[in-house]
Structure formats: C-alpha cells, structure tokens
Tab-separated table of C-alpha atoms in Angstrom:
chain	number	residue	atom	x	y	z
A	1	MET	CA	-16.694	-11.828	-32.097
A	2	SER	CA	-13.079	-11.210	-30.256
A	3	LEU	CA	-12.440	-9.042	-27.415
A	4	THR	CA	-10.203	-5.839	-27.764
A	5	LEU	CA	-7.708	-4.229	-25.477
A	6	SER	CA	-9.838	-1.216	-25.318
A	7	GLU	CA	-12.923	-3.049	-24.059
A	8	VAL	CA	-10.753	-4.640	-21.352
A	9	GLU	CA	-9.317	-1.214	-20.165
A	10	LYS	CA	-12.872	0.159	-20.072
A	11	ASN	CA	-14.227	-2.712	-18.374
A	12	PRO	CA	-11.686	-5.117	-16.377
A	13	LYS	CA	-14.436	-6.753	-14.907
A	14	ILE	CA	-15.224	-8.618	-17.963
A	15	LEU	CA	-12.022	-10.590	-17.404
A	16	THR	CA	-12.025	-10.662	-13.473
A	17	SER	CA	-12.656	-13.995	-11.882
A	18	GLU	CA	-12.350	-15.566	-8.341
A	19	LYS	CA	-10.472	-18.847	-8.099
A	20	ILE	CA	-9.814	-21.279	-5.158
A	21	LEU	CA	-6.253	-22.601	-4.924
A	22	PRO	CA	-5.478	-26.179	-3.958
A	23	ASN	CA	-4.514	-24.995	-0.557
A	24	GLY	CA	-8.239	-23.419	-0.036
A	25	GLU	CA	-7.036	-19.945	-0.702
A	26	ALA	CA	-9.412	-17.801	-2.534
A	27	VAL	CA	-7.593	-15.484	-5.204
A	28	ILE	CA	-8.817	-12.767	-7.729
A	29	PHE	CA	-7.697	-13.214	-11.133
A	30	ARG	CA	-7.887	-9.601	-12.996
A	31	PRO	CA	-6.519	-7.348	-15.511
A	32	LEU	CA	-3.809	-5.145	-14.469
A	33	GLU	CA	-5.084	-1.519	-13.744
A	34	HIS	CA	-3.404	1.952	-13.545
A	35	LYS	CA	-3.855	1.981	-9.775
A	36	ASP	CA	-1.829	-1.218	-9.233
A	37	ALA	CA	1.719	0.159	-9.323
A	38	GLU	CA	2.596	-0.384	-5.688
A	39	ILE	CA	0.968	-3.943	-5.289
A	40	LEU	CA	2.913	-4.916	-8.328
A	41	ALA	CA	6.223	-3.396	-7.064
A	42	ASP	CA	5.856	-5.238	-4.001
A	43	PHE	CA	5.437	-8.599	-5.984
A	44	LEU	CA	8.348	-7.914	-8.228
A	45	GLU	CA	10.835	-6.934	-5.259
A	46	GLY	CA	9.807	-10.182	-3.628
A	47	LEU	CA	10.828	-12.557	-6.310
A	48	SER	CA	13.940	-14.675	-5.512
A	49	THR	CA	17.083	-14.605	-7.747
A	50	GLN	CA	15.998	-17.994	-9.402
A	51	THR	CA	12.509	-16.777	-10.207
A	52	ARG	CA	14.210	-13.467	-11.733
A	53	GLU	CA	16.315	-15.691	-13.937
A	54	PHE	CA	13.181	-17.216	-15.280
A	55	TYR	CA	11.118	-14.026	-15.425
A	56	SER	CA	13.453	-11.513	-16.809
A	57	CYS	CA	12.670	-7.723	-16.830
A	58	GLU	CA	14.773	-4.497	-16.641
A	59	SER	CA	14.217	-4.122	-12.836
A	60	TYR	CA	12.218	-5.349	-10.072
A	61	ASP	CA	10.884	-2.323	-8.376
A	62	LEU	CA	8.415	0.515	-8.316
A	63	LYS	CA	9.833	2.200	-11.549
A	64	GLU	CA	9.266	-1.056	-13.482
A	65	ALA	CA	5.933	-1.502	-12.000
A	66	GLN	CA	5.002	1.908	-12.935
A	67	LYS	CA	6.031	1.429	-16.472
A	68	TYR	CA	3.674	-1.743	-16.665
A	69	CYS	CA	0.824	0.202	-15.478
A	70	GLU	CA	1.412	3.192	-17.644
A	71	ALA	CA	1.672	0.728	-20.709
A	72	ILE	CA	-1.945	-0.429	-20.147
A	73	HIS	CA	-3.614	-0.178	-23.745
A	74	ARG	CA	-0.931	1.760	-25.233
A	75	TYR	CA	0.830	-1.324	-26.910
A	76	ASP	CA	-0.261	-4.988	-27.836
A	77	LYS	CA	0.129	-6.135	-24.356
A	78	LEU	CA	-2.450	-7.455	-21.623
A	79	ARG	CA	-1.249	-8.157	-18.042
A	80	PHE	CA	-3.053	-9.889	-15.473
A	81	ILE	CA	-2.470	-10.096	-11.844
A	82	VAL	CA	-3.537	-12.669	-9.024
A	83	ILE	CA	-4.272	-11.225	-5.528
A	84	SER	CA	-4.644	-13.378	-2.289
A	85	LYS	CA	-8.090	-12.203	-1.140
A	86	ALA	CA	-7.062	-13.065	2.692
A	87	LYS	CA	-3.595	-11.507	2.524
A	88	ASN	CA	-4.371	-8.750	0.054
A	89	LYS	CA	-1.168	-9.432	-1.686
A	90	MET	CA	-0.381	-10.143	-5.493
A	91	ILE	CA	0.963	-13.644	-6.052
A	92	ALA	CA	1.242	-13.918	-9.787
A	93	LEU	CA	1.603	-12.110	-12.959
A	94	PHE	CA	0.625	-13.242	-16.442
A	95	GLU	CA	1.477	-11.425	-19.436
A	96	TYR	CA	0.072	-11.524	-22.905
A	97	SER	CA	1.205	-10.147	-26.286
A	98	PHE	CA	-0.854	-10.203	-29.214
A	99	ASP	CA	1.952	-9.483	-31.682
A	100	VAL	CA	4.791	-11.718	-32.694
A	101	PRO	CA	7.947	-9.671	-33.405
A	102	GLU	CA	10.058	-10.107	-36.519
A	103	SER	CA	12.861	-11.509	-34.525
A	104	ASP	CA	10.497	-14.269	-33.276
A	105	ARG	CA	8.862	-14.748	-36.652
A	106	ASN	CA	12.149	-15.392	-38.456
A	107	ARG	CA	12.980	-18.119	-35.838
A	108	PHE	CA	9.628	-19.759	-35.873
A	109	LEU	CA	9.783	-19.995	-39.807
A	110	THR	CA	12.935	-22.055	-39.401
A	111	TYR	CA	10.544	-24.957	-37.978
A	112	GLU	CA	9.097	-27.504	-40.057
A	113	GLU	CA	5.678	-26.122	-39.522
A	114	LYS	CA	3.464	-23.310	-40.787
A	115	PHE	CA	2.240	-20.508	-38.629
A	116	ASP	CA	-0.511	-17.774	-38.925
A	117	PHE	CA	1.188	-15.346	-36.752
A	118	ASP	CA	-2.292	-13.189	-36.638
A	119	LEU	CA	-3.765	-15.963	-34.824
A	120	ILE	CA	-0.824	-16.455	-32.248
A	121	CYS	CA	-0.342	-14.770	-28.861
A	122	ARG	CA	2.682	-14.894	-26.531
A	123	MET	CA	2.266	-15.587	-22.993
A	124	GLY	CA	4.606	-15.311	-20.197
A	125	PRO	CA	3.801	-16.262	-16.418
A	126	CYS	CA	5.382	-15.307	-13.154
A	127	ILE	CA	4.349	-16.856	-9.897
A	128	ALA	CA	5.659	-15.783	-6.475
A	129	ASP	CA	8.046	-18.226	-4.848
A	130	ALA	CA	5.741	-19.344	-1.921
A	131	TYR	CA	3.064	-20.453	-4.413
A	132	GLN	CA	5.171	-22.479	-6.955
A	133	ASN	CA	4.927	-25.919	-7.183
A	134	GLN	CA	1.558	-25.649	-5.098
A	135	GLY	CA	-0.795	-26.089	-7.945
A	136	THR	CA	-1.272	-22.395	-8.670
A	137	GLY	CA	-0.430	-22.620	-12.269
A	138	THR	CA	-2.568	-25.837	-12.787
A	139	THR	CA	-5.706	-24.117	-11.183
A	140	LEU	CA	-5.469	-20.910	-13.310
A	141	PHE	CA	-4.272	-22.626	-16.710
A	142	PRO	CA	-7.678	-23.143	-18.106
A	143	PHE	CA	-8.572	-19.487	-17.473
A	144	LEU	CA	-5.402	-18.526	-19.140
A	145	VAL	CA	-6.026	-20.527	-22.061
A	146	GLY	CA	-9.637	-19.127	-22.169
A	147	ILE	CA	-8.312	-15.667	-22.293
A	148	ALA	CA	-6.370	-16.439	-25.526
A	149	GLN	CA	-9.451	-17.929	-27.033
A	150	GLN	CA	-11.557	-14.712	-26.249
A	151	PHE	CA	-9.080	-12.734	-28.410
A	152	GLY	CA	-9.389	-15.055	-31.326
A	153	CYS	CA	-6.120	-16.654	-30.888
A	154	LYS	CA	-5.496	-20.490	-32.072
A	155	GLN	CA	-2.203	-20.943	-30.623
A	156	ILE	CA	-0.159	-19.885	-27.584
A	157	ILE	CA	3.767	-19.519	-27.627
A	158	LEU	CA	5.905	-18.903	-24.636
A	159	TRP	CA	7.064	-15.162	-24.441
A	160	GLY	CA	11.062	-15.640	-24.626
A	161	GLY	CA	10.868	-19.332	-24.703
A	162	VAL	CA	11.586	-21.453	-21.735
A	163	LEU	CA	15.012	-21.738	-20.474
A	164	SER	CA	16.354	-25.353	-21.211
A	165	HIS	CA	17.387	-25.909	-17.664
A	166	ASN	CA	14.036	-25.085	-16.361
A	167	GLU	CA	12.957	-28.559	-16.121
A	168	ARG	CA	9.893	-28.018	-13.728
A	169	ALA	CA	8.551	-25.454	-16.181
A	170	ILE	CA	9.103	-27.720	-19.141
A	171	LYS	CA	7.245	-30.642	-17.342
A	172	PHE	CA	4.585	-28.386	-16.495
A	173	TYR	CA	3.866	-26.920	-20.097
A	174	LYS	CA	4.025	-30.545	-21.606
A	175	LYS	CA	1.518	-31.706	-19.016
A	176	ASN	CA	-0.760	-28.933	-20.142
A	177	GLY	CA	-0.567	-29.448	-23.937
A	178	PHE	CA	2.401	-27.566	-25.080
A	179	ARG	CA	4.988	-29.281	-27.546
A	180	GLU	CA	8.565	-28.379	-28.295
A	181	LEU	CA	9.378	-26.768	-31.585
A	182	GLY	CA	13.023	-26.177	-31.328
A	183	ASN	CA	16.200	-24.753	-29.426
A	184	PHE	CA	17.500	-21.273	-29.493
A	185	LYS	CA	19.868	-19.027	-27.539
A	186	ASN	CA	17.725	-16.228	-26.003
A	187	ASN	CA	18.717	-12.543	-25.813
A	188	HIS	CA	20.928	-13.307	-22.856
A	189	HIS	CA	22.730	-16.004	-24.679
A	190	LYS	CA	20.928	-18.669	-22.667
A	191	GLU	CA	19.865	-22.205	-24.177
A	192	SER	CA	16.164	-21.902	-24.394
A	193	ILE	CA	13.223	-23.967	-25.927
A	194	ASP	CA	10.399	-22.806	-28.126
A	195	MET	CA	7.028	-24.347	-27.089
A	196	ILE	CA	3.697	-23.975	-28.494
A	197	LEU	CA	0.121	-24.912	-27.617
A	198	ASP	CA	-2.683	-25.607	-30.097
A	199	ILE	CA	-6.062	-24.207	-28.737
A	200	LYS	CA	-8.971	-26.339	-29.440
C-alpha cells in the first residue's frame, strides 16, 4: 500500500534516515517540517548565482522558505532536507510533486512514448555549492528513488527538465539510469532537456 502525504506530515520519522557522505560526514535526510523556515532560508541565501540558475524559485530568502513550510500537505508536493549533524546546517533540498501539470503533459505527449501520468512523479534537487561534485547526490540517490517507490510511482521525471548546458547534471542523471526524451524551452526560454527514470 502506498504512502500518503498526510501520513508523512503526521509522522515525518517514517521517511527520516541517517546517511554517511563520502567525506565521512553524517547527515540526516528528512521531510521538511513547519519549524524549518530559518534553516531553509539560510540554505537558499547561501546558493551561488550558478546554482540559482539551475534551481529556480521566486526568491532565495526567509519569505520563500516560509512559503515552502506553509505549503506542507496543502498541495501535491513533498520536500526533503538534508542536514549535516556536525554543523547543524542544511546542505541539500529535494522536491517531489505527485501531479504532472497540463503544460508538461502536453509536451510529454509529443514524445514517441506512452505515459501513465498517475504513476509519474516530478523531482527537483538542489545541493549546496560546497557539497556539489562530492558524491552527495550519488550517496542519496537510491533513497530518493525509494521514496518515489513508496508513493507508488513507476517513473520519475525531472521537475522543469535540466538545462542543456548543465553538462555535469546530465552526466549524473544518465549515470543513474535517466534517459533523454526530448528538448524544449523552459519558462525562462532556456534550452532544456526532458529526462525520465524507469523505476524497477
């Protein structure tokens, strides 16, 4: 039986896990909670200009963090944060959406493949600059896929695709089983690629 967002809100510990990064650092991976606005704001404010290009949101401050926390269980979204135990600092944010909007559905239907949108989730990652290219994503990736599985998903698509010039991200996704579906221009008119992962 699949998990529900209501169950996660009531008991975040069911999706809380401790991981060890390649550098030996222990981190806690858990759902975003209503109390997390300040630690999330600190994370968003610390993102570099390049990382903000790859992870786009309306603002990178306390107001945006509060909006994320207030949205818990109000929509189809589920957000996870990764916290360094030693530093008590947030180092990554992962977002899921269990609904594919009509604009995305229409684009996906142009690809030569059939989709069951009820079994697809969207995922969007953001890792702090100091932890990029350090094996953080690789360490957490199996757990990220496992979450989608627990919600009954059979495929994962990238939230907003991936920018065509983000070669490092494209290489990472392909290494972890994603395949390219096609090219499109995102809401900011930038060349992007749709990628999808079939969950076994």
